[in-house]
PDB file of C-alpha atoms in Angstrom:
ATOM      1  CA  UNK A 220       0.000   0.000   0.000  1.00 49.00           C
ATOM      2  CA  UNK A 221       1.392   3.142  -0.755  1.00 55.00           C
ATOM      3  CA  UNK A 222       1.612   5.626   1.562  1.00 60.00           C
ATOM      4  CA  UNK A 223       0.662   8.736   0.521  1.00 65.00           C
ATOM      5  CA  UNK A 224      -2.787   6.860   0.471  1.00 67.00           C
ATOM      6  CA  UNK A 225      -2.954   6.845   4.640  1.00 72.00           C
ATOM      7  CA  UNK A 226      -5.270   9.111   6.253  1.00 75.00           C
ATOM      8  CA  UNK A 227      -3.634  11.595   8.204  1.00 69.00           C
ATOM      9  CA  UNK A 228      -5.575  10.233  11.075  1.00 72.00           C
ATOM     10  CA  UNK A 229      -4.060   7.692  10.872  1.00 74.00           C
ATOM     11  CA  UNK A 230      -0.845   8.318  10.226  1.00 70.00           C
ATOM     12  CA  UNK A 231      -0.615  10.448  13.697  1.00 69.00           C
ATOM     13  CA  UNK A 232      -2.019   7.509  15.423  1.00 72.00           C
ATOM     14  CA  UNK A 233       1.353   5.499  14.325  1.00 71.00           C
ATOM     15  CA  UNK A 234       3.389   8.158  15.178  1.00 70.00           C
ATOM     16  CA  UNK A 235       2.465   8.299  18.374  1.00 69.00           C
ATOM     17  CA  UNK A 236       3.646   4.548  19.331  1.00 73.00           C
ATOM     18  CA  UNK A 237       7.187   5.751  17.798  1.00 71.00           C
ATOM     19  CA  UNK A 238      10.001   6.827  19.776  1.00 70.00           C
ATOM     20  CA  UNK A 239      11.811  10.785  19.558  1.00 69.00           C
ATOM     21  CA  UNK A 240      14.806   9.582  16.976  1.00 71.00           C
ATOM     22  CA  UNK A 241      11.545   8.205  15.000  1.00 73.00           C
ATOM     23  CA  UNK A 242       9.920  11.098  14.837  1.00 68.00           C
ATOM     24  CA  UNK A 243      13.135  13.003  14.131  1.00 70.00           C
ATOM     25  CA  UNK A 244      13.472  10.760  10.810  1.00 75.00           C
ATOM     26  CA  UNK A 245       9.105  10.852  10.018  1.00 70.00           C
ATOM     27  CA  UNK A 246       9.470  14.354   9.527  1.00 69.00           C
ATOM     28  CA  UNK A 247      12.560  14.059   7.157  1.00 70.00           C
ATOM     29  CA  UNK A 248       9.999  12.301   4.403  1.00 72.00           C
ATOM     30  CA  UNK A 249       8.188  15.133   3.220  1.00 75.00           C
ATOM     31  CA  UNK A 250       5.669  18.301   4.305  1.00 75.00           C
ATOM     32  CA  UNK A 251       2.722  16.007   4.672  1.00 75.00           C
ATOM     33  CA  UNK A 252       4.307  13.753   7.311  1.00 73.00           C
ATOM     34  CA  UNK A 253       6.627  16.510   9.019  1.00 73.00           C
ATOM     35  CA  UNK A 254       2.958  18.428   9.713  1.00 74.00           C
ATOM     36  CA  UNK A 255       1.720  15.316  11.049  1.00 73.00           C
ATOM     37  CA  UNK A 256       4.391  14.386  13.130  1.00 71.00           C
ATOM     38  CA  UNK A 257       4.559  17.928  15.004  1.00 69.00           C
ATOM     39  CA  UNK A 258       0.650  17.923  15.911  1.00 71.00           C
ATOM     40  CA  UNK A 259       0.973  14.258  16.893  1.00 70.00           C
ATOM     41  CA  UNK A 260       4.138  14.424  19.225  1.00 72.00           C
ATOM     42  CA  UNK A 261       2.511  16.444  22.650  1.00 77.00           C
ATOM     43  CA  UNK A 262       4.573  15.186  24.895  1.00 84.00           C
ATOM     44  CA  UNK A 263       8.469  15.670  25.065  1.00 85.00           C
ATOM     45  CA  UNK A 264       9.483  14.061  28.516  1.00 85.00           C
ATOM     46  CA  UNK A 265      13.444  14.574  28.197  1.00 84.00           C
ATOM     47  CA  UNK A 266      14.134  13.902  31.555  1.00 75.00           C
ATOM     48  CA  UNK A 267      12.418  10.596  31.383  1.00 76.00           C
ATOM     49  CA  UNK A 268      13.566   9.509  27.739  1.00 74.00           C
ATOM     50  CA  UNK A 269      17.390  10.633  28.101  1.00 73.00           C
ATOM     51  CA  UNK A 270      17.975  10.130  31.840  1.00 74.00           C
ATOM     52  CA  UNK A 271      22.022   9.706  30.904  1.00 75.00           C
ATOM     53  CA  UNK A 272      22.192  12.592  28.703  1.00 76.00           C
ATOM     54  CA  UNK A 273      20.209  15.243  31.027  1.00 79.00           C
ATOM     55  CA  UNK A 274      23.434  17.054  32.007  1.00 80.00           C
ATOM     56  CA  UNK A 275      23.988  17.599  28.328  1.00 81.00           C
ATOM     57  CA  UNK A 276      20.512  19.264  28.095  1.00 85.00           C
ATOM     58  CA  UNK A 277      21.466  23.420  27.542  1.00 84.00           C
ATOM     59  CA  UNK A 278      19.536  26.087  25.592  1.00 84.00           C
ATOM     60  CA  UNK A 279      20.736  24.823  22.093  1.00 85.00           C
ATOM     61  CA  UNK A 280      18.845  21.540  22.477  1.00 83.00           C
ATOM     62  CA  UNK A 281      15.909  23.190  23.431  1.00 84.00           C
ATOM     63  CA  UNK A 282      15.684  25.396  20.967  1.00 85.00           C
ATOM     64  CA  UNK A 283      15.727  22.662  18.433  1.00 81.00           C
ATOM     65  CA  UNK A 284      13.524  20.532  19.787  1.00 80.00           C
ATOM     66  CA  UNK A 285      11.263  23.511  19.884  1.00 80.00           C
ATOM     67  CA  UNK A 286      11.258  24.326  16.443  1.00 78.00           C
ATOM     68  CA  UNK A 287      11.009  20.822  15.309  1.00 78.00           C
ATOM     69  CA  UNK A 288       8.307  19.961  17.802  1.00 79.00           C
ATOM     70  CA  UNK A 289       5.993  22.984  18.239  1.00 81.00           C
ATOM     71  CA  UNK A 290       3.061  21.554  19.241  1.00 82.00           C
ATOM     72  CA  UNK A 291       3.960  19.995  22.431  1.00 86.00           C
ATOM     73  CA  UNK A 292       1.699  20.432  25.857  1.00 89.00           C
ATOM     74  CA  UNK A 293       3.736  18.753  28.258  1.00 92.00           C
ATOM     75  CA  UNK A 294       7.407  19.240  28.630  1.00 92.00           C
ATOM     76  CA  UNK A 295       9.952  17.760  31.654  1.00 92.00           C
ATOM     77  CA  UNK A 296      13.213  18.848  32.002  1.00 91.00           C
ATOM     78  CA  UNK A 297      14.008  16.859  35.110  1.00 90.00           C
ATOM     79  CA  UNK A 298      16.995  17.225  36.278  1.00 88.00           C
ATOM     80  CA  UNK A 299      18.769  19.238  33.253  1.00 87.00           C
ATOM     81  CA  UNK A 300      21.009  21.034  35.894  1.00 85.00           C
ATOM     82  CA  UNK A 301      22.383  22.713  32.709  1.00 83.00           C
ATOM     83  CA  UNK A 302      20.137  25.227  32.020  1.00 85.00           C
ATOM     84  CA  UNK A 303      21.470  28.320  33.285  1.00 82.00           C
ATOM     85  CA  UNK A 304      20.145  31.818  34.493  1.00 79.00           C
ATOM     86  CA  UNK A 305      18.042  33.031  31.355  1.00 79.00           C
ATOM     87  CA  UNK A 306      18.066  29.477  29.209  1.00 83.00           C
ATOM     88  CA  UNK A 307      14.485  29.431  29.059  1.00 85.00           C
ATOM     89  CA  UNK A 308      14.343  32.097  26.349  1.00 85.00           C
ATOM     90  CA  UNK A 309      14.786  29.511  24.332  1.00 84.00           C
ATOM     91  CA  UNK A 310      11.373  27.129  24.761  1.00 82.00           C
ATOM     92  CA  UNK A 311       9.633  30.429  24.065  1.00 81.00           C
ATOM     93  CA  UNK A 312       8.805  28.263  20.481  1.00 77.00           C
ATOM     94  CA  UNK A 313       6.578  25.601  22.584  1.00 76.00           C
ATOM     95  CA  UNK A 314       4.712  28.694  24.410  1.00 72.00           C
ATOM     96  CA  UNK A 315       1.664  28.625  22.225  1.00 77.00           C
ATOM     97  CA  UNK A 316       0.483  25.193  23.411  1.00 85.00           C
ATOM     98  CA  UNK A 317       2.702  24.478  26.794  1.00 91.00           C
ATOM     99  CA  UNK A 318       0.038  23.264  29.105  1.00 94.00           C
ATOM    100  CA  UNK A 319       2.395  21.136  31.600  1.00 95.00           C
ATOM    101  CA  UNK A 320       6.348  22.392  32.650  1.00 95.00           C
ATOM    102  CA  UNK A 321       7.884  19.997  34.729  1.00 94.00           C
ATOM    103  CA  UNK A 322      11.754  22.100  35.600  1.00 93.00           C
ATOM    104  CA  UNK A 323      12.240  19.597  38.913  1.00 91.00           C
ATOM    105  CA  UNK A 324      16.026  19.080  39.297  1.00 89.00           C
ATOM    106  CA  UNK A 325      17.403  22.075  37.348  1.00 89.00           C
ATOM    107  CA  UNK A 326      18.730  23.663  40.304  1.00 87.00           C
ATOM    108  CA  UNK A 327      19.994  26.808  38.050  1.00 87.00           C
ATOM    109  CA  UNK A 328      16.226  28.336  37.311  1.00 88.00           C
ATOM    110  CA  UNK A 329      15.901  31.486  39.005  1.00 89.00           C
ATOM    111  CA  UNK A 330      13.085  34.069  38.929  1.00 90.00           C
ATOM    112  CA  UNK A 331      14.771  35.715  35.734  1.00 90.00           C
ATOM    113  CA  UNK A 332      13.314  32.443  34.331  1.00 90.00           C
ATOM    114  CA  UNK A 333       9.697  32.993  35.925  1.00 91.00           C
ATOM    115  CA  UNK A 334       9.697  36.198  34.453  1.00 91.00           C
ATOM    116  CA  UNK A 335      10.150  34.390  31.014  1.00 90.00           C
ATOM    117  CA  UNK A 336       7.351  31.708  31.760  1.00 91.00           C
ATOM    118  CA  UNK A 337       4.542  34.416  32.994  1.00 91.00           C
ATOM    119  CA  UNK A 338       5.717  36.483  30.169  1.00 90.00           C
ATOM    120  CA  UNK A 339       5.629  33.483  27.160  1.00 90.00           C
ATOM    121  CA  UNK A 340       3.720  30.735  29.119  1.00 90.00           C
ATOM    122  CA  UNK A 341       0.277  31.779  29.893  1.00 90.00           C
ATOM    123  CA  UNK A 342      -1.505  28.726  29.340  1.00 92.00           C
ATOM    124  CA  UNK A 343       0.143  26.510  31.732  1.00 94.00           C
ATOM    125  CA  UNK A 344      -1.811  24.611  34.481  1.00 96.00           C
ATOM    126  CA  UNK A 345       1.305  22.323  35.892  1.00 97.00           C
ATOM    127  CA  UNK A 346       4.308  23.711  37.174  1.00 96.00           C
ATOM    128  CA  UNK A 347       7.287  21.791  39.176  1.00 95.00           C
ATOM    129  CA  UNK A 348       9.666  23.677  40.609  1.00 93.00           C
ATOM    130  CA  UNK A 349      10.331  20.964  42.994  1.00 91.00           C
ATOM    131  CA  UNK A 350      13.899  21.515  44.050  1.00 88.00           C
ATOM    132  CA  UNK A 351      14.915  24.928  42.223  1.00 88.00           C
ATOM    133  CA  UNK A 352      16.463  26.381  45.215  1.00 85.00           C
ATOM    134  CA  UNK A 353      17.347  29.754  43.270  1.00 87.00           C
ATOM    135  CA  UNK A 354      14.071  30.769  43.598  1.00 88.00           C
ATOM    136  CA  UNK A 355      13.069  33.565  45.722  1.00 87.00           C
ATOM    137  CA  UNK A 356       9.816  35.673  46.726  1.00 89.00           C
ATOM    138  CA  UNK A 357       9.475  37.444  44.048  1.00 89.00           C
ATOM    139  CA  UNK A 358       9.711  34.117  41.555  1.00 89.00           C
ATOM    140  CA  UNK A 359       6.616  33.025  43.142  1.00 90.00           C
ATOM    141  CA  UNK A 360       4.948  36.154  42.628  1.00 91.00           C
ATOM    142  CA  UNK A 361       5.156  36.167  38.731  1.00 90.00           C
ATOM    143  CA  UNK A 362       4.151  32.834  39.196  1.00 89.00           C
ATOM    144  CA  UNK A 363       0.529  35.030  40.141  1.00 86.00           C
ATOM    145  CA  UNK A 364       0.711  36.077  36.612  1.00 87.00           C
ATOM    146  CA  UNK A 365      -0.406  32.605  35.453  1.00 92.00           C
ATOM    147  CA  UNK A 366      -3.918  32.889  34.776  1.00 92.00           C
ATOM    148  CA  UNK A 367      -4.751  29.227  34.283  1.00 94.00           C
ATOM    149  CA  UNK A 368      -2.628  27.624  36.755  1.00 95.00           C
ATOM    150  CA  UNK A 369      -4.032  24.782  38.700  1.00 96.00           C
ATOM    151  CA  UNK A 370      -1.098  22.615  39.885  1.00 96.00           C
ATOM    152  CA  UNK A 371       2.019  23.928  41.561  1.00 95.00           C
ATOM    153  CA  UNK A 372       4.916  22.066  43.152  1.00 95.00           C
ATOM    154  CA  UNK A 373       7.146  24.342  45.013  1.00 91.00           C
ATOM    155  CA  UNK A 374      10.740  22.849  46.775  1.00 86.00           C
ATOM    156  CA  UNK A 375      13.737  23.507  47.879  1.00 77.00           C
ATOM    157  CA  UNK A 376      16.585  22.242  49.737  1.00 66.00           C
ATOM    158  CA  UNK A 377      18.050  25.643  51.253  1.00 63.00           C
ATOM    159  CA  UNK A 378      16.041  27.307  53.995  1.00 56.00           C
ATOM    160  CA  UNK A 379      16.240  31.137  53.451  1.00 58.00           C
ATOM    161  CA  UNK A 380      15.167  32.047  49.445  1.00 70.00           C
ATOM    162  CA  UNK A 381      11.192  31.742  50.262  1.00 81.00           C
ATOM    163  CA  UNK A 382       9.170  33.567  52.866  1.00 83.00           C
ATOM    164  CA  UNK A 383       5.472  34.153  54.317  1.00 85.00           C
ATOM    165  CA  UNK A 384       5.488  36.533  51.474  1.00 87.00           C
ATOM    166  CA  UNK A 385       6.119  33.683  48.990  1.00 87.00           C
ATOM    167  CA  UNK A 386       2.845  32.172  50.650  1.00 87.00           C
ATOM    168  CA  UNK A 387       0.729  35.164  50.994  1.00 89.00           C
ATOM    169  CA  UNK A 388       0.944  35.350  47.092  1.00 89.00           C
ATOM    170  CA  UNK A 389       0.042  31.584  45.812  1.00 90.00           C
ATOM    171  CA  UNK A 390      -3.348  32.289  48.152  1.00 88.00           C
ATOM    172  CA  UNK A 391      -3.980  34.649  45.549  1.00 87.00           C
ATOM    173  CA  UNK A 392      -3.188  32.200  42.849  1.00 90.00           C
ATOM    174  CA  UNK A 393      -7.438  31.511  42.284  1.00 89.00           C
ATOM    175  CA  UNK A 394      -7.463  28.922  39.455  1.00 94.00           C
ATOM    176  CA  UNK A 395      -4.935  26.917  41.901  1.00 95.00           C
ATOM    177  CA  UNK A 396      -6.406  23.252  42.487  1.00 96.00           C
ATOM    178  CA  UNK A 397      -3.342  21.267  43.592  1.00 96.00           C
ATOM    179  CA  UNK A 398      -0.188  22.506  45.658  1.00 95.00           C
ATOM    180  CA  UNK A 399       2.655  20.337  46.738  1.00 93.00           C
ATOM    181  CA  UNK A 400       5.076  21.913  49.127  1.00 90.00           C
ATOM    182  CA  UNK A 401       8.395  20.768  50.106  1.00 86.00           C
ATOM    183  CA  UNK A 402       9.694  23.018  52.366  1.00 73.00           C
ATOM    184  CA  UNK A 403      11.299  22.883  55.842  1.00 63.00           C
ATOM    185  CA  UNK A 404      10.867  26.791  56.374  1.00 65.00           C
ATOM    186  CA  UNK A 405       6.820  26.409  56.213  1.00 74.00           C
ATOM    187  CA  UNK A 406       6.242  28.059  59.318  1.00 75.00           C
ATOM    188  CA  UNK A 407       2.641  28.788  61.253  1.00 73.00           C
ATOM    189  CA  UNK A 408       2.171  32.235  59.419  1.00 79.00           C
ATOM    190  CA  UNK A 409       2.720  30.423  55.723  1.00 82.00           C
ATOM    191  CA  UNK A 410       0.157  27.872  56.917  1.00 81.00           C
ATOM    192  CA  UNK A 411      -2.684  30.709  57.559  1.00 84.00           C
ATOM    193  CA  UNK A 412      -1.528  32.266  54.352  1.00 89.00           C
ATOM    194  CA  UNK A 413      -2.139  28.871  52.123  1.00 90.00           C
ATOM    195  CA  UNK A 414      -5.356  28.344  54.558  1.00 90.00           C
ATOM    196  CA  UNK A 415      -7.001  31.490  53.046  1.00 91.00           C
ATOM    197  CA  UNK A 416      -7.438  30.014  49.787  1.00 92.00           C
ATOM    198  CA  UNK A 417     -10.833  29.684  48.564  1.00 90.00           C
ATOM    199  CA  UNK A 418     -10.605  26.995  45.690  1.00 93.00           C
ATOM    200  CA  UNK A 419      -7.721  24.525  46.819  1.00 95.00           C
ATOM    201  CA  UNK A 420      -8.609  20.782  46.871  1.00 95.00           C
ATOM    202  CA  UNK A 421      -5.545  19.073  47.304  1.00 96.00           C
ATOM    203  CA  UNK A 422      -2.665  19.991  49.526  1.00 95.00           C
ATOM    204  CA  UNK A 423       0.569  18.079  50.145  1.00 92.00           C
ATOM    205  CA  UNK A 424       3.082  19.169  53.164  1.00 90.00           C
ATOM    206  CA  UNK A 425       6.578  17.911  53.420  1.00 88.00           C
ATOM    207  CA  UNK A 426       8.338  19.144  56.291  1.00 79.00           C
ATOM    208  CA  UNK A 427       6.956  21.852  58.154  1.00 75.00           C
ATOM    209  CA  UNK A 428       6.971  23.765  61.562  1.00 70.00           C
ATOM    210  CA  UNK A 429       3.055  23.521  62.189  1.00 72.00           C
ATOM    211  CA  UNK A 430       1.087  22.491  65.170  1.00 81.00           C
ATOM    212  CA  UNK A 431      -2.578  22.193  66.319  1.00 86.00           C
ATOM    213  CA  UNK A 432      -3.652  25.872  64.968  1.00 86.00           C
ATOM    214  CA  UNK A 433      -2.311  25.397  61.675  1.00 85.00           C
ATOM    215  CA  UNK A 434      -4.473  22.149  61.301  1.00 89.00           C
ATOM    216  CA  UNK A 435      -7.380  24.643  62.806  1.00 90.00           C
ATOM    217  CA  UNK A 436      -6.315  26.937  59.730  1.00 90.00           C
ATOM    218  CA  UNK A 437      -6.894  24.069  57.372  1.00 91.00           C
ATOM    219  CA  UNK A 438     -10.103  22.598  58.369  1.00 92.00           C
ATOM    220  CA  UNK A 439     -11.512  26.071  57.808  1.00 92.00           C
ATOM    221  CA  UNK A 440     -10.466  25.395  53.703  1.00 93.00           C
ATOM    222  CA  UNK A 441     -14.074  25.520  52.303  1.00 92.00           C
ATOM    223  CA  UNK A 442     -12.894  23.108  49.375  1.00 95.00           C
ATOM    224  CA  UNK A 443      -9.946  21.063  50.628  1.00 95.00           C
ATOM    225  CA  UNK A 444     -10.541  17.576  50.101  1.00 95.00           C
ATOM    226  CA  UNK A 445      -6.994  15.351  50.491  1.00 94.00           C
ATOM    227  CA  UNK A 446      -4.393  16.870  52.942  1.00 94.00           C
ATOM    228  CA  UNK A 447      -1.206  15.196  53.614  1.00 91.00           C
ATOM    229  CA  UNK A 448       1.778  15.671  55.732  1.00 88.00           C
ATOM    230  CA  UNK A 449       5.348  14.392  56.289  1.00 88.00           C
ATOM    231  CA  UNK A 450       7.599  14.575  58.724  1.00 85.00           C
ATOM    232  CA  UNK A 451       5.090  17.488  60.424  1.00 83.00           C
ATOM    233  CA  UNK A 452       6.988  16.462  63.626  1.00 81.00           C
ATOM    234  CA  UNK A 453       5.276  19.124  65.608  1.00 84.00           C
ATOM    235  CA  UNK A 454       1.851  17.610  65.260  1.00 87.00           C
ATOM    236  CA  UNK A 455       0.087  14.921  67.393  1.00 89.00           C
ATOM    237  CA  UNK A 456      -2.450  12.356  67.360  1.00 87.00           C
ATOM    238  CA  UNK A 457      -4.736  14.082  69.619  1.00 89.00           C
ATOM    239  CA  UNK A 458      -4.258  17.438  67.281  1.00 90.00           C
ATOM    240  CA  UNK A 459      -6.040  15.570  64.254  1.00 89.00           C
ATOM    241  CA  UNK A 460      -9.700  15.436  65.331  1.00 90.00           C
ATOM    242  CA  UNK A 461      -9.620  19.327  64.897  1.00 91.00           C
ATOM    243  CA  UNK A 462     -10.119  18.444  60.973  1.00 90.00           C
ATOM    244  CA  UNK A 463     -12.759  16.643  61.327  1.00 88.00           C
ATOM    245  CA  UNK A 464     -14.946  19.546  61.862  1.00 90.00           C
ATOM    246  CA  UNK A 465     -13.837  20.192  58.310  1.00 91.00           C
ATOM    247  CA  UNK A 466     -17.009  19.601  55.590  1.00 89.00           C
ATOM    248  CA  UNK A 467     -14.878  19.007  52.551  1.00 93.00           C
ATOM    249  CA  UNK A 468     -12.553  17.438  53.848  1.00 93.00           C
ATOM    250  CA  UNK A 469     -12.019  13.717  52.795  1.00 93.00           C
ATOM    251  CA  UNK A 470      -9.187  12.098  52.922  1.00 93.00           C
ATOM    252  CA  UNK A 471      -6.118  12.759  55.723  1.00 92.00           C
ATOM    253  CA  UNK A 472      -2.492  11.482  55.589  1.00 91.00           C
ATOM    254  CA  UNK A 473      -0.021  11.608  58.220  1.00 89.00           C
ATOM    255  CA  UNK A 474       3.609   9.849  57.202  1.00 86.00           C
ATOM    256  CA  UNK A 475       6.697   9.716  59.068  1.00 84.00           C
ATOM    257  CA  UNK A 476       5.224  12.128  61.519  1.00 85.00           C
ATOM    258  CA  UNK A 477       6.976  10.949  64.627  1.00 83.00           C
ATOM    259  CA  UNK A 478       4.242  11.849  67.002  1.00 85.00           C
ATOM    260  CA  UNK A 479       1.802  10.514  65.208  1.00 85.00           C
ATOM    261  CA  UNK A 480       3.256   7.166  64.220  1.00 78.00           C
ATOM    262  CA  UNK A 481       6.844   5.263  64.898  1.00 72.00           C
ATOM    263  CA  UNK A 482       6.771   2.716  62.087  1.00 67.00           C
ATOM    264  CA  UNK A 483       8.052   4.339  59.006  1.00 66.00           C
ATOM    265  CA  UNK A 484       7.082   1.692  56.698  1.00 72.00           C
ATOM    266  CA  UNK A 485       3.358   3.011  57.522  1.00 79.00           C
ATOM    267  CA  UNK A 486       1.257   6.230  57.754  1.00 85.00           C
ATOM    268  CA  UNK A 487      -2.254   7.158  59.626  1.00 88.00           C
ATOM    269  CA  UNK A 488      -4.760   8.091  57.187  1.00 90.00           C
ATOM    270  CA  UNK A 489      -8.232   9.131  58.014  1.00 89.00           C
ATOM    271  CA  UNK A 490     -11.086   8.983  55.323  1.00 91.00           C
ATOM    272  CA  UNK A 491     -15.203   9.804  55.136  1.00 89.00           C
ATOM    273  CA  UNK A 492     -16.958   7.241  54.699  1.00 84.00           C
ATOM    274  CA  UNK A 493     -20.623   7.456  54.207  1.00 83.00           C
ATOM    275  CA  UNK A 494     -20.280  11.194  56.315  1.00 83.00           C
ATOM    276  CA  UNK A 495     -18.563   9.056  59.048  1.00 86.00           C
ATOM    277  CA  UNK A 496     -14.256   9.728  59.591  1.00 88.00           C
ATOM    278  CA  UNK A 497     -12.487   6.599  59.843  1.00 89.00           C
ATOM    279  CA  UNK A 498      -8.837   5.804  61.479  1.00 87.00           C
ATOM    280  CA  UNK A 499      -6.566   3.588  59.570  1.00 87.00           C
ATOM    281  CA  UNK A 500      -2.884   2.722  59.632  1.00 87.00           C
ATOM    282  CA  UNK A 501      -1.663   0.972  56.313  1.00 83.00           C
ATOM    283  CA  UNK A 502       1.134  -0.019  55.237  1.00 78.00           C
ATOM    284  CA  UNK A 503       3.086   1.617  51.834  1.00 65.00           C
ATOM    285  CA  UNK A 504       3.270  -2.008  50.628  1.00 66.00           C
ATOM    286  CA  UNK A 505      -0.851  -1.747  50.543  1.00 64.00           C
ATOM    287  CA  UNK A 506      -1.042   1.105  49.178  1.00 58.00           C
ATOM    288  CA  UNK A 507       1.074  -0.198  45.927  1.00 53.00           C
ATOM    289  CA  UNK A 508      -1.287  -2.853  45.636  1.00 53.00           C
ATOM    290  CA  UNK A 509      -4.183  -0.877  45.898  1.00 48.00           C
ATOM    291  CA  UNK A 510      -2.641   1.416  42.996  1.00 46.00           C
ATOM    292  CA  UNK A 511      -2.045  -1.222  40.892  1.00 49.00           C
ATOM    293  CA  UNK A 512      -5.765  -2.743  41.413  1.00 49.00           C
ATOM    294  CA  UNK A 513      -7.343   0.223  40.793  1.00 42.00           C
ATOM    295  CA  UNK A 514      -5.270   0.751  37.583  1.00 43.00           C
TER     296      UNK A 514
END
């Protein structure tokens, strides 16, 4: 069969089982398949297809992949520590369609590089800045800029770039659904900050300096549904009931929360059932499983 015959349907569903050097070669057949090829590659996860070659990752390889693939929504740069100050200029080719930016790793992005992604990036919903420890207050507040944001992960290793001020601003982030915070600074007054938020539904913790009245802060959330902390080392089992006054609330996670429980193989988790809270410790092991099953 010839194969200027095949629909371009088709032909995009193929391309999508192929791998990037594939596509690289598709597109060297002629305009027909080249046009096909960029609106059926969406997805460019570099980190995940090159995990050997990420430190080789700089703003010439970007900028290539961005004019060859120009339609992609998702793009993760895990761990390409060599991007430098400024090196995001040059994805400013994927920023009609970038949906999802996954920068976790690249410990060089600094809020000269925020300023590009408000500026270029205004459809984005996901953002990981999970370990990007150059990034200060005033990163996070041209993060505000993001109209459509709905998922942020926020981490860092050093424990002086982000402030209450960092926090004050992502309450004003209103499209936010999802935050993820890794951050051993997270005092009391971030907690209220991130507790004024009127549409957040999912909130994960990692290391923070709350007690009892941040967990007072929370269950006032009028849409949080899953809340989860780790190593919260400050908070005790007999602090936890507070959230059950909560009336979104739905499902509660405690792990490797010392006061709560000693086995760190295991974390407390509390979940509605039929309006009624129930207490449960299970194991990570079960948890796996139940993944899988549900999958």
């Amino acid at each position: 069969m010839d194969a200027n015959y095949i629909p371009d349907e088709l032909l995009k569903h193929i391309s999508s089982f192929l791998t990037l050097p594939d596509h690289i070669s598709l597109r060297l057949v002629n305009k027909r398949w080249l046009k096909c090829v960029q609106e059926s590659v969406v997805e460019l996860p570099i980190g995940k297809l090159f995990p050997r070659c990420v430190n080789k990752v700089n703003k010439t390889v970007l900028n290539t992949l961005g004019h060859i693939f120009p339609n992609v929504k998702s793009l993760d740069l895990t761990n390409c520590t060599k991007l430098y100050r400024g090196d995001l200029i040059s994805i400013k080719s994927f920023s009609k369609n970038l949906e999802v930016l996954i920068l976790e790793g690249c410990t060089e992005i600094s809020d000269s590089d925020l300023k590009i992604i408000s500026a270029y990036f205004t459809k984005l919903r996901v953002l990981n800045l999970l370990w990007c420890d150059n990034i200060s207050d005033l990163g996070v507040f041209l993060i505000y800029r993001l109209p459509y944001l709905q998922e942020l992960y926020l981490g860092q290793m050093s424990s002086t770039k982000l402030t209450n001020y960092a926090f004050y601003t992502i309450k004003n982030c209103v499209s936010l659904k999802l935050l993820k915070l890794h951050l051993y600074t997270l005092n009391s007054g971030g907690c209220y900050y991130i507790s004024s938020h009127q549409s957040l539904e999912h909130l994960e913790i990692f290391g923070t300096d709350g007690d009892y009245w941040m967990l007072r802060a929370f269950s006032t959330m009028p849409t949080l549904k899953f809340l989860l902390f780790e190593r919260a080392h400050r908070i005790y089992l007999c602090d936890l009931p507070i959230l059950q006054s909560s009336k979104s609330l739905e499902t509660i996670i405690c792990s490797n929360c010392k006061n709560i429980l000693k086995q760190s193989n295991s974390f407390y988790q509390i979940s509605r059932v039929n309006g009624v809270f129930q207490h449960s410790i299970v194991s990570r092991q079960d948890q796996i499983k139940t993944r899988r099953n549900s999958q």
